[in-house]
PDB file of C-alpha atoms in Angstrom:
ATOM      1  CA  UNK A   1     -17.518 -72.873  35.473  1.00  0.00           C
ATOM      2  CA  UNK A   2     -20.494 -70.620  36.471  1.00  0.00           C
ATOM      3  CA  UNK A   3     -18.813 -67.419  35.173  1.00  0.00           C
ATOM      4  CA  UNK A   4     -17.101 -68.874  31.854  1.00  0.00           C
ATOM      5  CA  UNK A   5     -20.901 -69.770  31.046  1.00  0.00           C
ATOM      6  CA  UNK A   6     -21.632 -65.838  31.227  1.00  0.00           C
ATOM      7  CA  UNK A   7     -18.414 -64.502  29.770  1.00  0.00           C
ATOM      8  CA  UNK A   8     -18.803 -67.128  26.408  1.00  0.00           C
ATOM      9  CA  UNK A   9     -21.337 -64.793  24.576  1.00  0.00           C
ATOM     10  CA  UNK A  10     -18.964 -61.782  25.653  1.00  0.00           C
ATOM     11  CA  UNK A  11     -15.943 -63.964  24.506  1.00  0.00           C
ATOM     12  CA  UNK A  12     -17.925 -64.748  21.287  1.00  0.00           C
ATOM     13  CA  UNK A  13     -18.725 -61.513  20.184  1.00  0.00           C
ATOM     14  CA  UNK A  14     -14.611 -60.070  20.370  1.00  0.00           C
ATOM     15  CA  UNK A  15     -13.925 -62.895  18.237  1.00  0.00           C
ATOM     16  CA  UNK A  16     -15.948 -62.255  15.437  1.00  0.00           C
ATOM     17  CA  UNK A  17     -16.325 -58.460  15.800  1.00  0.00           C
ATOM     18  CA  UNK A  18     -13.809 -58.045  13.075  1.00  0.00           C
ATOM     19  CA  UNK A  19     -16.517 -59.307  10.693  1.00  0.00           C
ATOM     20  CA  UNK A  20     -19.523 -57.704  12.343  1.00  0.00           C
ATOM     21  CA  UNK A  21     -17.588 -54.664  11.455  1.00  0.00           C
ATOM     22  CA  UNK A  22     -18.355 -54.735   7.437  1.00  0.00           C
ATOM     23  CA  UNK A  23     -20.346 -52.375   5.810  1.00  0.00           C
ATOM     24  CA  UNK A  24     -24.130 -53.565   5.516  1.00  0.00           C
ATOM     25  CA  UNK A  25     -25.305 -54.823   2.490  1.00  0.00           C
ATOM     26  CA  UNK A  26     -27.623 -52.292   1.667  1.00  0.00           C
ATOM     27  CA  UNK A  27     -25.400 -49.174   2.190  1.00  0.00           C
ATOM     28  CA  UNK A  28     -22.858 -50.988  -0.025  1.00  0.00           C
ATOM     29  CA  UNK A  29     -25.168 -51.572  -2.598  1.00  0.00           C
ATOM     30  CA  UNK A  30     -26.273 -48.224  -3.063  1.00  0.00           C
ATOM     31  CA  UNK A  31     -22.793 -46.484  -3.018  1.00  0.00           C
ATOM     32  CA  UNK A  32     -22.012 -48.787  -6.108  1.00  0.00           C
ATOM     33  CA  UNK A  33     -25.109 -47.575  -7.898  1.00  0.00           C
ATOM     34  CA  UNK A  34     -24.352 -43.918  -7.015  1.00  0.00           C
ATOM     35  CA  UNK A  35     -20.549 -44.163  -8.013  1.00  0.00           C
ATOM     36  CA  UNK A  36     -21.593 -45.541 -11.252  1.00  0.00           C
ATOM     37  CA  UNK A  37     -24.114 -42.747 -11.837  1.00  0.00           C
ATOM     38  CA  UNK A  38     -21.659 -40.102 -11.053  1.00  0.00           C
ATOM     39  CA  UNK A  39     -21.929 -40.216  -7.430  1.00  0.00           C
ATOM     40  CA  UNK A  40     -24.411 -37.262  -6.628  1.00  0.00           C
ATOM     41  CA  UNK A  41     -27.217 -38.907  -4.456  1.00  0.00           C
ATOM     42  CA  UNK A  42     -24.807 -41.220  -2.352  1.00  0.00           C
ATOM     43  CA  UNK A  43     -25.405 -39.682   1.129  1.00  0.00           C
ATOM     44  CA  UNK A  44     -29.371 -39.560   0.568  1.00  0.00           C
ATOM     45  CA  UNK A  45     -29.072 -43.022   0.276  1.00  0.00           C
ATOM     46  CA  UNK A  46     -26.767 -43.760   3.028  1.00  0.00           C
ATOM     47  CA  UNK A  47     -28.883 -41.744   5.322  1.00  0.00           C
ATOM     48  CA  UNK A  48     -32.065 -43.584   4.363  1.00  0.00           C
ATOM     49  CA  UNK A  49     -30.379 -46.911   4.815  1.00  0.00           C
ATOM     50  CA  UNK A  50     -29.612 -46.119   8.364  1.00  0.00           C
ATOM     51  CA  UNK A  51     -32.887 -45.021   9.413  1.00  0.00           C
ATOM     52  CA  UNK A  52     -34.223 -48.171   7.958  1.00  0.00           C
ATOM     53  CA  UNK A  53     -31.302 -50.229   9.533  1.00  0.00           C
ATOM     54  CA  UNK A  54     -31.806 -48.133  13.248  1.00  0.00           C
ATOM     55  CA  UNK A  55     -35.304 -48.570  13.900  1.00  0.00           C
ATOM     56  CA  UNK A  56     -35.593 -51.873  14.111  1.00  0.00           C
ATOM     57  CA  UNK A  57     -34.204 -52.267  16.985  1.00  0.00           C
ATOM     58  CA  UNK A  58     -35.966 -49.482  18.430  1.00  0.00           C
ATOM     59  CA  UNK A  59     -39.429 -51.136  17.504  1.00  0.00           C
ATOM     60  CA  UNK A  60     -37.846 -54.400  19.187  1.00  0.00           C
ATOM     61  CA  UNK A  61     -37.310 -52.551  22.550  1.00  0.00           C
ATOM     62  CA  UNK A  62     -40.573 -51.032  22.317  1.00  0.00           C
ATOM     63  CA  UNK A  63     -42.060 -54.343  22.382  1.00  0.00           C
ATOM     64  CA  UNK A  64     -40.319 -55.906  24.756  1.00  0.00           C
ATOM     65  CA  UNK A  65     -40.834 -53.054  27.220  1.00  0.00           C
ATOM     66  CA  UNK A  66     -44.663 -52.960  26.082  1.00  0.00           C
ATOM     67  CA  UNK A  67     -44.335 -56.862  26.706  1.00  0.00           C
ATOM     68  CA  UNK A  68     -43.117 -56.169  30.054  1.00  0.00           C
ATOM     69  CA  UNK A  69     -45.563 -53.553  31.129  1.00  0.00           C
ATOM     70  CA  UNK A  70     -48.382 -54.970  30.427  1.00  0.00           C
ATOM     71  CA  UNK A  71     -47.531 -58.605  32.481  1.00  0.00           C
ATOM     72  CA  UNK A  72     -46.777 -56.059  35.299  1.00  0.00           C
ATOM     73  CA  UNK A  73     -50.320 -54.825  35.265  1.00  0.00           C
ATOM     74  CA  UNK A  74     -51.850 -58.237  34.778  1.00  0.00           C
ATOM     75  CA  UNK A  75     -50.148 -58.862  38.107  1.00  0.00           C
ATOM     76  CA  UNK A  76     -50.956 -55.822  39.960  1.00  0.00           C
ATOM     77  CA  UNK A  77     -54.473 -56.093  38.948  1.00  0.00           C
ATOM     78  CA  UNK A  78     -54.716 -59.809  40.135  1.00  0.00           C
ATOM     79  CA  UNK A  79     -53.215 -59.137  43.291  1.00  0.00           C
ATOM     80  CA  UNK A  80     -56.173 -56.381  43.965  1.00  0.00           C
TER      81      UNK A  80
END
């Protein structure tokens, strides 16, 4: 029982990775606009929308692990 309660997120996310696997909103949006206007700018746009869409999660991880050091130091300087 202990294990099916860490394989259920895993489990999860195969079953609905077929959806996950859409194009994003944004990116969508502007090929659309840049098909109807002849279609020159499209992979400026694209490229911007990923660099807005990628760092996000880089900022997240940056927090966490700023998160993290910082109760590390609290501790080691308590302990002293």
């Amino acid at each position: 029982m202990r294990t099916f309660r860490y394989f259920l997120p895993l489990i999860l996310i195969l079953a609905f990775s077929l959806d996950f696997q859409a194009q994003c909103a944004m990116c969508r949006a502007v090929i659309e606009s840049d098909v109807a206007a002849n279609g020159q700018r499209v992979s400026e746009g694209i490229n911007h929308g990923i660099l807005y869409l990628m760092g996000f999660p880089y900022l997240l991880m940056f927090a966490v692990a700023a998160f993290l050091f910082r109760k590390q130091i609290k501790a080691a300087f308590s302990k002293a």
